[in-house]
Amino acid sequence: QSALTQPRSVSGSPGQSVTISCTGTGSDVGNYNYVSWYQQHPGKAPKLMIYDVTQRPSGVPDRFSGSKSGNTASLTISGLQAADEADYYCCSYAGSYTYVVFGGGTELTVL
Amino acid sequence: EEHLLESGGGLVQPGGSLRLSCAASGFTFSSHAMSWVRQTPGKGLEWVSAISGSGDSTFYADSVKGRFTISRDNSKNTLFLQMNSLRADDTAVFYCAKEVVAGVHFDSWGQGTLVTVSS
């Protein structure tokens, strides 16, 4: 069982928007603005898509956005494209003892 | 361009040991904390261990505490993970990942090295 809870799968049609949730606790997501999101295509290494809840690294399209409310963070992908089909993982800092925790991952299918 | 290259994975028997390495290039290695993150085949990511840029501070997941040791050689831009008392549930692809200077997220990842623990 992963420390952060994500839906196992989500889907959407090209051009639509999808939102992936990531639920933690007051010890991780709810206590720190250090939530990040990673995209992973099959057989590839994870790629940073969002950091510090809402920030996008250079090169990541602005179709990807992040937010947080209480103990739940969210990743929204708008204008879905076929290339967005991948697994998405959230991650949160959880203090100096636990360090970081990941979600179980969400498989995004573009219909 | 930043680059991380893991090596040292392979097949090992339960109870055995293995040492992973991660060669870094394209950035000031000693300025960045580094982590090992593993992924069980077909499953999710699990943070394993982290080490500060100087090497003075180390952190471990409960699942590996007392069995794994993280270290680094800043003169050789290399990160290590010594894994002892390996178990079947340690079977995974192990990634090394670079942390940013300010914040706690991983902005560069290696391609991973597969560790298989089986008799």
Coordinates of N, CA and C in Angstrom, one line a residue:
Chain A
Q1 N 0.8 -1.2 0.0 CA 0.0 0.0 0.0 C 0.9 1.3 0.0
S2 N 0.7 2.1 -1.0 CA 1.5 3.3 -1.1 C 1.0 4.4 -0.1
A3 N 1.9 5.3 0.3 CA 1.6 6.3 1.3 C 0.6 7.3 0.8
L4 N 0.7 7.6 -0.5 CA -0.3 8.6 -1.1 C -1.2 7.8 -2.0
T5 N -2.5 8.2 -2.0 CA -3.5 7.5 -2.7 C -3.9 8.2 -4.0
Q6 N -3.7 7.4 -5.1 CA -4.1 7.9 -6.4 C -5.1 7.0 -7.0
P7 N -6.0 7.5 -7.9 CA -6.8 6.5 -8.7 C -6.0 5.6 -9.5
R8 N -6.4 4.4 -9.7 CA -5.6 3.5 -10.5 C -5.5 3.9 -12.0
S9 N -6.6 4.4 -12.4 CA -6.7 4.8 -13.9 C -7.6 5.9 -14.1
V10 N -7.4 6.7 -15.1 CA -8.3 7.7 -15.6 C -8.2 7.7 -17.1
S11 N -9.2 8.2 -17.8 CA -9.2 8.3 -19.2 C -9.9 9.5 -19.7
G12 N -9.5 9.9 -20.9 CA -10.2 11.1 -21.6 C -9.9 11.0 -23.1
S13 N -10.7 11.8 -23.8 CA -10.6 11.8 -25.2 C -9.6 13.0 -25.6
P14 N -9.1 12.9 -26.8 CA -8.2 14.0 -27.2 C -8.9 15.3 -27.1
G15 N -8.2 16.3 -26.6 CA -8.8 17.7 -26.5 C -9.5 17.9 -25.1
Q16 N -9.8 16.8 -24.4 CA -10.5 17.0 -23.2 C -9.5 17.2 -22.0
S17 N -10.0 17.5 -20.8 CA -9.2 17.6 -19.6 C -9.4 16.5 -18.7
V18 N -8.4 16.1 -18.0 CA -8.5 15.1 -16.9 C -7.8 15.6 -15.7
T19 N -8.3 15.2 -14.5 CA -7.6 15.5 -13.3 C -7.3 14.3 -12.5
I20 N -6.1 14.2 -12.0 CA -5.6 13.1 -11.2 C -5.4 13.5 -9.8
S21 N -6.1 12.9 -8.8 CA -6.0 13.3 -7.5 C -4.9 12.5 -6.7
C22 N -4.4 13.0 -5.6 CA -3.3 12.4 -4.8 C -3.6 12.8 -3.4
T23 N -4.1 11.8 -2.6 CA -4.5 12.1 -1.3 C -3.5 11.6 -0.3
G24 N -3.0 12.5 0.6 CA -2.1 12.1 1.6 C -2.7 12.4 3.0
T25 N -1.8 12.9 3.9 CA -2.2 13.2 5.2 C -1.7 14.5 5.7
G26 N -1.9 14.9 6.9 CA -1.4 16.2 7.4 C 0.1 16.1 7.7
S27 N 0.7 14.9 7.5 CA 2.1 14.7 7.7 C 2.9 14.8 6.4
D28 N 2.2 14.9 5.3 CA 2.9 15.0 4.1 C 2.3 16.1 3.2
V29 N 1.3 15.7 2.3 CA 0.7 16.7 1.4 C 0.2 17.9 2.1
G30 N -0.5 17.6 3.2 CA -1.2 18.7 3.9 C -0.2 19.6 4.7
N31 N 1.0 19.2 4.9 CA 1.9 20.0 5.7 C 3.0 20.7 5.0
Y32 N 3.2 20.3 3.7 CA 4.3 20.9 3.0 C 3.9 21.2 1.5
N33 N 4.4 22.3 1.0 CA 4.2 22.6 -0.4 C 5.2 22.1 -1.3
Y34 N 5.6 20.8 -1.0 CA 6.6 20.1 -1.8 C 6.0 18.9 -2.5
V35 N 4.9 19.1 -3.2 CA 4.3 18.1 -4.0 C 4.8 18.1 -5.4
S36 N 5.2 17.0 -6.0 CA 5.7 16.9 -7.3 C 5.0 15.8 -8.1
W37 N 5.0 16.0 -9.4 CA 4.3 15.0 -10.3 C 5.3 14.5 -11.3
Y38 N 5.2 13.2 -11.6 CA 6.1 12.6 -12.6 C 5.3 11.8 -13.6
Q39 N 5.8 11.9 -14.9 CA 5.2 11.2 -16.0 C 6.2 10.1 -16.3
Q40 N 5.6 8.9 -16.5 CA 6.5 7.8 -16.9 C 5.8 7.0 -18.1
H41 N 6.5 7.0 -19.2 CA 6.1 6.1 -20.3 C 6.7 4.7 -20.1
P42 N 6.1 3.7 -20.7 CA 6.6 2.3 -20.5 C 8.1 2.2 -20.9
G43 N 8.8 1.6 -20.0 CA 10.2 1.3 -20.2 C 11.1 2.5 -20.1
K44 N 10.6 3.6 -19.7 CA 11.3 4.9 -19.5 C 11.4 5.3 -18.1
A45 N 12.4 6.2 -17.8 CA 12.5 6.8 -16.5 C 11.4 7.8 -16.3
P46 N 11.1 8.1 -15.0 CA 10.1 9.1 -14.7 C 10.7 10.5 -15.2
K47 N 9.7 11.4 -15.5 CA 10.1 12.7 -15.9 C 9.3 13.7 -15.0
L48 N 10.0 14.7 -14.5 CA 9.3 15.7 -13.7 C 8.4 16.6 -14.5
M49 N 7.1 16.7 -14.0 CA 6.2 17.5 -14.8 C 5.7 18.7 -13.9
I50 N 5.6 18.6 -12.6 CA 5.2 19.6 -11.7 C 6.0 19.5 -10.4
Y51 N 6.4 20.7 -9.9 CA 7.1 20.6 -8.6 C 6.5 21.8 -7.7
D52 N 6.8 21.7 -6.4 CA 6.3 22.7 -5.5 C 4.8 23.0 -5.7
V53 N 4.0 22.0 -5.9 CA 2.6 22.0 -6.1 C 2.1 22.5 -7.4
T54 N 2.6 23.7 -7.8 CA 2.1 24.3 -9.0 C 3.1 24.7 -10.1
Q55 N 4.4 24.5 -9.8 CA 5.4 25.0 -10.7 C 5.7 24.0 -11.8
R56 N 5.9 24.5 -13.0 CA 6.3 23.7 -14.2 C 7.7 23.9 -14.6
P57 N 8.5 22.8 -14.7 CA 9.9 22.9 -15.2 C 9.8 23.5 -16.7
S58 N 10.9 24.1 -17.1 CA 11.0 24.6 -18.4 C 10.8 23.4 -19.4
G59 N 10.1 23.6 -20.4 CA 9.9 22.6 -21.4 C 8.6 21.8 -21.2
V60 N 8.0 21.9 -20.1 CA 6.7 21.2 -19.8 C 5.6 22.1 -20.3
P61 N 4.7 21.6 -21.2 CA 3.6 22.4 -21.7 C 2.7 23.0 -20.6
D62 N 2.2 24.2 -20.8 CA 1.3 24.7 -19.8 C -0.1 24.0 -19.8
R63 N -0.3 23.0 -20.6 CA -1.5 22.2 -20.5 C -1.4 21.4 -19.1
F64 N -0.3 21.3 -18.5 CA -0.1 20.6 -17.3 C -0.1 21.6 -16.1
S65 N -1.0 21.3 -15.2 CA -1.1 22.3 -14.0 C -1.3 21.5 -12.7
G66 N -0.9 22.1 -11.6 CA -1.0 21.4 -10.3 C -1.7 22.3 -9.3
S67 N -2.3 21.7 -8.3 CA -3.0 22.4 -7.3 C -3.0 21.6 -6.0
K68 N -3.4 22.2 -4.9 CA -3.5 21.4 -3.7 C -4.6 22.1 -2.8
S69 N -5.4 21.2 -2.1 CA -6.3 21.7 -1.2 C -6.3 20.7 0.0
G70 N -5.9 21.2 1.2 CA -5.8 20.3 2.3 C -4.8 19.2 2.1
N71 N -5.3 18.0 2.3 CA -4.4 16.8 2.2 C -4.4 16.2 0.8
T72 N -5.0 16.9 -0.2 CA -5.2 16.3 -1.5 C -4.6 17.3 -2.6
A73 N -3.6 16.7 -3.4 CA -3.1 17.5 -4.5 C -3.7 16.9 -5.8
S74 N -3.6 17.7 -6.8 CA -4.2 17.3 -8.1 C -3.3 17.8 -9.2
L75 N -3.3 16.9 -10.3 CA -2.7 17.2 -11.5 C -3.8 17.3 -12.6
T76 N -3.8 18.4 -13.3 CA -4.8 18.6 -14.4 C -4.1 18.6 -15.7
I77 N -4.5 17.9 -16.6 CA -4.0 17.9 -18.0 C -5.1 18.3 -18.9
S78 N -4.9 19.5 -19.6 CA -5.9 20.0 -20.5 C -5.5 19.7 -21.9
G79 N -6.4 19.8 -22.8 CA -6.1 19.6 -24.2 C -5.4 18.3 -24.5
L80 N -5.9 17.2 -23.9 CA -5.3 15.9 -24.0 C -4.8 15.5 -25.4
Q81 N -3.6 15.0 -25.4 CA -2.9 14.5 -26.6 C -2.6 13.0 -26.4
A82 N -2.4 12.3 -27.5 CA -2.1 10.9 -27.5 C -0.7 10.7 -26.7
A83 N 0.2 11.6 -26.9 CA 1.5 11.5 -26.2 C 1.4 11.6 -24.7
D84 N 0.3 12.1 -24.2 CA 0.1 12.2 -22.7 C -0.2 10.8 -22.1
E85 N -0.5 9.9 -22.9 CA -0.9 8.5 -22.4 C 0.4 8.0 -21.7
A86 N 0.3 7.8 -20.4 CA 1.4 7.4 -19.6 C 1.0 7.1 -18.1
D87 N 1.9 6.7 -17.3 CA 1.6 6.6 -15.9 C 2.0 7.9 -15.2
Y88 N 1.3 8.3 -14.2 CA 1.6 9.6 -13.5 C 1.7 9.3 -12.0
Y89 N 2.7 9.8 -11.4 CA 3.0 9.6 -10.0 C 3.1 10.9 -9.2
C90 N 2.4 11.0 -8.1 CA 2.6 12.1 -7.2 C 3.7 11.7 -6.2
C91 N 4.2 12.8 -5.6 CA 5.3 12.6 -4.6 C 5.2 13.8 -3.6
S92 N 5.4 13.5 -2.4 CA 5.4 14.6 -1.4 C 6.5 14.4 -0.4
Y93 N 7.1 15.6 0.0 CA 8.0 15.6 1.2 C 7.2 15.2 2.4
A94 N 7.8 14.5 3.3 CA 7.1 14.0 4.5 C 7.9 14.2 5.8
G95 N 8.8 15.2 5.8 CA 9.6 15.4 7.0 C 10.9 14.7 6.9
S96 N 11.8 15.1 7.8 CA 13.2 14.6 7.8 C 13.3 13.1 8.2
Y97 N 12.3 12.5 8.8 CA 12.4 11.1 9.1 C 11.9 10.2 8.0
T98 N 10.7 10.5 7.4 CA 10.1 9.7 6.3 C 10.7 10.1 5.0
Y99 N 11.1 11.4 4.9 CA 11.7 12.0 3.7 C 10.7 12.2 2.6
V100 N 10.5 11.3 1.7 CA 9.5 11.5 0.7 C 8.6 10.2 0.5
V101 N 7.4 10.4 0.0 CA 6.5 9.3 -0.2 C 5.9 9.5 -1.6
F102 N 5.7 8.4 -2.3 CA 5.1 8.4 -3.6 C 3.7 7.9 -3.6
G103 N 2.9 8.3 -4.5 CA 1.6 7.7 -4.8 C 1.8 6.4 -5.5
G104 N 0.7 5.6 -5.6 CA 0.8 4.3 -6.3 C 0.7 4.4 -7.8
G105 N 0.5 5.6 -8.3 CA 0.5 5.8 -9.8 C -0.9 5.7 -10.4
T106 N -1.1 6.5 -11.4 CA -2.3 6.5 -12.2 C -2.0 6.3 -13.7
E107 N -2.7 5.3 -14.2 CA -2.5 5.1 -15.7 C -3.5 6.0 -16.4
L108 N -3.0 6.8 -17.3 CA -3.8 7.7 -18.1 C -4.0 7.1 -19.5
T109 N -5.2 6.9 -19.9 CA -5.5 6.4 -21.2 C -6.2 7.5 -22.0
V110 N -5.6 7.8 -23.2 CA -6.2 8.7 -24.1 C -7.0 7.9 -25.1
L111 N -8.3 8.1 -25.1 CA -9.2 7.2 -25.9 C -9.2 7.5 -27.3
Chain B
E1 N 24.5 19.0 -20.7 CA 23.3 18.2 -20.4 C 23.5 17.3 -19.2
E2 N 22.6 17.3 -18.3 CA 22.7 16.4 -17.1 C 22.5 14.9 -17.5
H3 N 23.3 14.1 -16.9 CA 23.3 12.7 -17.2 C 23.6 11.8 -16.0
L4 N 22.7 10.8 -15.8 CA 22.9 9.9 -14.7 C 22.9 8.5 -15.3
L5 N 23.9 7.7 -14.9 CA 24.0 6.3 -15.5 C 24.3 5.3 -14.3
E6 N 23.3 4.5 -14.1 CA 23.4 3.5 -13.1 C 24.0 2.2 -13.6
S7 N 24.7 1.5 -12.7 CA 25.3 0.2 -13.1 C 25.3 -0.7 -11.8
G8 N 25.6 -1.9 -12.0 CA 25.8 -2.8 -10.9 C 24.6 -3.8 -10.6
G9 N 23.5 -3.6 -11.3 CA 22.4 -4.5 -11.1 C 22.7 -5.9 -11.6
G10 N 21.8 -6.8 -11.3 CA 22.0 -8.2 -11.8 C 21.2 -9.2 -10.9
L11 N 21.5 -10.5 -11.1 CA 20.8 -11.5 -10.4 C 21.6 -11.9 -9.1
V12 N 21.0 -11.9 -8.0 CA 21.6 -12.3 -6.8 C 20.7 -13.2 -5.9
Q13 N 21.3 -14.1 -5.2 CA 20.5 -15.0 -4.4 C 20.0 -14.3 -3.1
P14 N 18.9 -14.8 -2.6 CA 18.4 -14.2 -1.3 C 19.5 -14.3 -0.2
G15 N 19.6 -13.2 0.5 CA 20.7 -13.1 1.5 C 22.0 -12.5 1.0
G16 N 22.0 -12.4 -0.3 CA 23.3 -11.9 -0.9 C 23.4 -10.4 -0.9
S17 N 24.5 -9.9 -1.5 CA 24.8 -8.5 -1.5 C 25.0 -8.0 -3.0
L18 N 24.8 -6.7 -3.1 CA 25.1 -6.1 -4.4 C 25.4 -4.6 -4.2
R19 N 26.2 -4.0 -5.0 CA 26.5 -2.6 -4.9 C 26.2 -1.9 -6.2
L20 N 25.3 -1.0 -6.1 CA 24.9 -0.2 -7.3 C 25.8 1.1 -7.3
S21 N 26.0 1.6 -8.5 CA 26.7 2.8 -8.7 C 25.9 3.7 -9.7
C22 N 26.1 5.0 -9.5 CA 25.4 6.0 -10.4 C 26.4 7.1 -10.8
A23 N 26.9 7.1 -12.0 CA 27.8 8.1 -12.5 C 27.1 9.3 -13.0
A24 N 27.5 10.5 -12.4 CA 26.8 11.7 -12.8 C 27.7 12.6 -13.6
S25 N 27.0 13.4 -14.5 CA 27.8 14.4 -15.3 C 26.8 15.5 -15.7
G26 N 27.4 16.6 -16.1 CA 26.6 17.7 -16.6 C 26.1 18.7 -15.5
F27 N 26.5 18.5 -14.2 CA 26.1 19.4 -13.2 C 27.1 19.3 -12.0
T28 N 27.0 20.2 -11.1 CA 27.9 20.2 -10.0 C 27.4 19.2 -8.9
F29 N 28.0 18.0 -9.0 CA 27.5 16.9 -8.3 C 27.4 17.1 -6.8
S30 N 28.4 17.7 -6.2 CA 28.5 17.9 -4.8 C 27.5 18.9 -4.2
S31 N 26.8 19.7 -5.1 CA 25.9 20.7 -4.7 C 24.5 20.1 -4.5
H32 N 24.3 18.8 -4.9 CA 22.9 18.3 -4.9 C 22.8 17.0 -4.1
A33 N 21.7 17.0 -3.3 CA 21.4 15.7 -2.7 C 21.0 14.7 -3.7
M34 N 21.1 13.5 -3.5 CA 20.8 12.4 -4.4 C 20.0 11.3 -3.7
S35 N 19.2 10.7 -4.5 CA 18.3 9.6 -4.0 C 18.4 8.4 -4.9
W36 N 18.0 7.3 -4.3 CA 17.7 6.0 -5.0 C 16.2 5.8 -4.8
V37 N 15.6 5.5 -6.0 CA 14.2 5.2 -6.0 C 14.0 3.9 -6.8
R38 N 13.2 3.0 -6.3 CA 13.0 1.7 -7.0 C 11.6 1.5 -7.5
Q39 N 11.5 0.6 -8.4 CA 10.2 0.3 -9.0 C 10.1 -1.2 -9.3
T40 N 9.2 -1.8 -8.5 CA 9.0 -3.2 -8.7 C 8.3 -3.4 -10.1
P41 N 8.7 -4.4 -10.8 CA 8.2 -4.7 -12.2 C 6.7 -4.6 -12.2
G42 N 6.1 -3.7 -13.0 CA 4.7 -3.5 -13.1 C 4.0 -2.8 -12.0
K43 N 4.8 -2.3 -11.0 CA 4.3 -1.6 -9.9 C 4.8 -0.1 -9.8
G44 N 4.5 0.5 -8.7 CA 4.8 1.9 -8.6 C 6.2 2.2 -8.1
L45 N 6.5 3.5 -7.9 CA 7.8 4.0 -7.4 C 7.8 4.0 -5.9
E46 N 9.0 3.7 -5.4 CA 9.2 3.7 -3.9 C 10.6 4.3 -3.7
W47 N 10.5 5.4 -2.9 CA 11.8 6.0 -2.5 C 12.5 5.1 -1.6
V48 N 13.8 5.0 -1.7 CA 14.6 4.0 -1.0 C 15.6 4.7 0.0
S49 N 16.3 5.7 -0.5 CA 17.4 6.3 0.3 C 17.8 7.6 -0.3
A50 N 18.3 8.5 0.5 CA 18.8 9.8 0.1 C 20.1 10.2 0.8
I51 N 20.9 11.0 0.2 CA 22.1 11.5 0.8 C 22.3 13.0 0.5
S52 N 22.8 13.7 1.4 CA 23.0 15.2 1.2 C 24.2 15.4 0.3
G53 N 24.3 16.6 -0.2 CA 25.4 16.9 -1.2 C 26.8 16.6 -0.6
S54 N 27.0 16.9 0.7 CA 28.3 16.7 1.3 C 28.5 15.2 1.7
G55 N 27.4 14.5 1.8 CA 27.4 13.1 2.3 C 27.3 13.0 3.8
D56 N 27.1 14.1 4.5 CA 27.0 14.1 5.9 C 25.7 13.5 6.4
S57 N 24.6 13.7 5.7 CA 23.3 13.2 6.1 C 22.8 12.2 5.2
T58 N 22.2 11.1 5.8 CA 21.6 10.0 5.0 C 20.2 9.7 5.5
F59 N 19.4 9.2 4.6 CA 18.0 8.9 5.0 C 17.7 7.6 4.3
Y60 N 16.8 6.8 5.0 CA 16.4 5.5 4.5 C 15.0 5.2 4.7
A61 N 14.4 4.5 3.8 CA 13.0 4.0 4.0 C 13.1 2.9 5.0
D62 N 12.0 2.7 5.8 CA 12.0 1.7 6.8 C 12.2 0.3 6.2
S63 N 11.8 0.1 5.0 CA 11.9 -1.2 4.3 C 13.4 -1.7 4.1
V64 N 14.3 -0.7 4.1 CA 15.7 -1.0 3.8 C 16.6 -0.7 4.9
K65 N 16.1 0.0 5.9 CA 17.0 0.5 7.0 C 17.7 -0.7 7.7
G66 N 19.0 -0.5 7.8 CA 19.8 -1.6 8.4 C 20.4 -2.6 7.4
R67 N 19.8 -2.6 6.2 CA 20.3 -3.5 5.2 C 21.1 -2.8 4.0
F68 N 20.6 -1.6 3.7 CA 21.2 -0.8 2.6 C 22.0 0.4 3.2
T69 N 23.0 0.8 2.5 CA 23.9 1.9 2.8 C 24.1 2.8 1.6
I70 N 23.7 4.0 1.7 CA 24.0 5.0 0.6 C 25.3 5.8 0.9
S71 N 26.0 6.0 -0.1 CA 27.2 6.8 0.0 C 27.5 7.5 -1.3
R72 N 28.5 8.4 -1.3 CA 28.9 9.1 -2.5 C 30.3 9.5 -2.5
D73 N 30.9 9.6 -3.7 CA 32.3 10.0 -3.8 C 32.3 11.3 -4.7
N74 N 32.3 12.4 -4.1 CA 32.2 13.7 -4.9 C 33.4 13.9 -5.8
S75 N 34.5 13.3 -5.4 CA 35.7 13.5 -6.3 C 35.5 12.8 -7.6
K76 N 34.6 11.8 -7.6 CA 34.4 10.9 -8.8 C 33.0 11.1 -9.3
N77 N 32.2 12.0 -8.8 CA 30.9 12.3 -9.2 C 30.0 11.0 -9.3
T78 N 30.1 10.2 -8.2 CA 29.5 8.9 -8.2 C 28.7 8.7 -6.9
L79 N 27.5 8.1 -7.1 CA 26.6 7.7 -6.0 C 26.6 6.2 -5.9
F80 N 26.5 5.7 -4.7 CA 26.5 4.3 -4.5 C 25.3 3.8 -3.6
L81 N 25.0 2.6 -3.8 CA 24.0 2.0 -2.8 C 24.5 0.5 -2.6
Q82 N 25.0 0.3 -1.4 CA 25.4 -1.0 -0.9 C 24.1 -1.7 -0.4
M83 N 23.8 -2.9 -1.0 CA 22.6 -3.6 -0.6 C 23.0 -5.0 0.0
N84 N 22.7 -5.2 1.3 CA 23.0 -6.5 1.9 C 21.7 -7.2 2.3
S85 N 21.8 -8.4 2.7 CA 20.7 -9.2 3.1 C 19.5 -9.0 2.2
L86 N 19.8 -9.2 0.9 CA 18.7 -9.0 -0.1 C 17.6 -10.0 0.0
R87 N 16.4 -9.6 -0.2 CA 15.2 -10.4 -0.2 C 14.5 -10.4 -1.5
A88 N 13.6 -11.3 -1.7 CA 12.9 -11.4 -3.0 C 12.1 -10.1 -3.3
D89 N 11.6 -9.5 -2.2 CA 10.8 -8.3 -2.5 C 11.7 -7.1 -2.7
D90 N 13.0 -7.2 -2.7 CA 13.9 -6.1 -3.2 C 14.0 -6.1 -4.7
T91 N 13.5 -7.1 -5.4 CA 13.6 -7.2 -6.8 C 12.9 -6.0 -7.4
A92 N 13.6 -5.2 -8.2 CA 13.1 -3.9 -8.7 C 14.1 -3.3 -9.7
V93 N 13.6 -2.3 -10.4 CA 14.5 -1.4 -11.2 C 14.9 -0.3 -10.2
F94 N 16.2 -0.1 -10.0 CA 16.7 1.0 -9.2 C 17.1 2.2 -10.0
Y95 N 16.5 3.3 -9.7 CA 16.9 4.6 -10.3 C 17.7 5.5 -9.4
C96 N 18.7 6.1 -9.9 CA 19.2 7.2 -9.1 C 18.6 8.5 -9.6
A97 N 18.4 9.5 -8.7 CA 17.7 10.7 -9.1 C 18.3 11.9 -8.4
K98 N 18.5 12.9 -9.1 CA 19.1 14.2 -8.6 C 18.0 15.1 -8.0
E99 N 18.3 15.6 -6.8 CA 17.4 16.5 -6.2 C 17.8 18.0 -6.5
V100 N 16.8 18.9 -6.5 CA 17.1 20.3 -6.8 C 17.8 20.8 -5.5
V101 N 18.4 22.0 -5.6 CA 19.1 22.6 -4.5 C 18.1 23.1 -3.4
A102 N 17.1 23.7 -3.9 CA 16.0 24.3 -3.0 C 14.7 23.6 -3.3
G103 N 14.3 22.8 -2.4 CA 13.0 22.0 -2.6 C 13.3 20.5 -2.5
V104 N 12.3 19.7 -2.6 CA 12.5 18.3 -2.6 C 11.7 17.7 -3.7
H105 N 12.4 17.7 -4.9 CA 11.9 17.0 -6.0 C 13.0 16.6 -6.9
F106 N 12.8 15.6 -7.8 CA 13.8 15.0 -8.6 C 13.7 15.5 -10.0
D107 N 14.7 16.3 -10.4 CA 14.6 16.8 -11.8 C 15.5 16.1 -12.8
S108 N 16.2 15.1 -12.4 CA 17.0 14.3 -13.4 C 17.0 12.9 -12.8
W109 N 16.8 11.9 -13.8 CA 16.7 10.5 -13.4 C 17.7 9.7 -14.3
G110 N 18.2 8.6 -13.8 CA 19.0 7.7 -14.7 C 18.0 6.8 -15.4
Q111 N 18.5 5.9 -16.2 CA 17.7 5.0 -16.9 C 17.3 3.7 -16.1
G112 N 18.0 3.6 -15.0 CA 17.6 2.5 -14.1 C 18.5 1.2 -14.3
T113 N 18.7 0.4 -13.2 CA 19.4 -0.8 -13.3 C 18.5 -1.9 -12.6
L114 N 18.4 -3.0 -13.2 CA 17.5 -4.1 -12.7 C 18.2 -5.0 -11.7
V115 N 17.6 -5.1 -10.5 CA 18.1 -6.0 -9.5 C 17.1 -7.1 -9.3
T116 N 17.5 -8.4 -9.5 CA 16.7 -9.5 -9.3 C 17.2 -10.4 -8.2
V117 N 16.4 -10.6 -7.2 CA 16.8 -11.4 -6.1 C 16.0 -12.8 -6.2
S118 N 16.7 -13.8 -6.5 CA 16.0 -15.1 -6.7 C 17.1 -16.2 -6.6
S119 N 16.6 -17.4 -6.1 CA 17.5 -18.5 -6.0 C 17.4 -19.4 -7.3

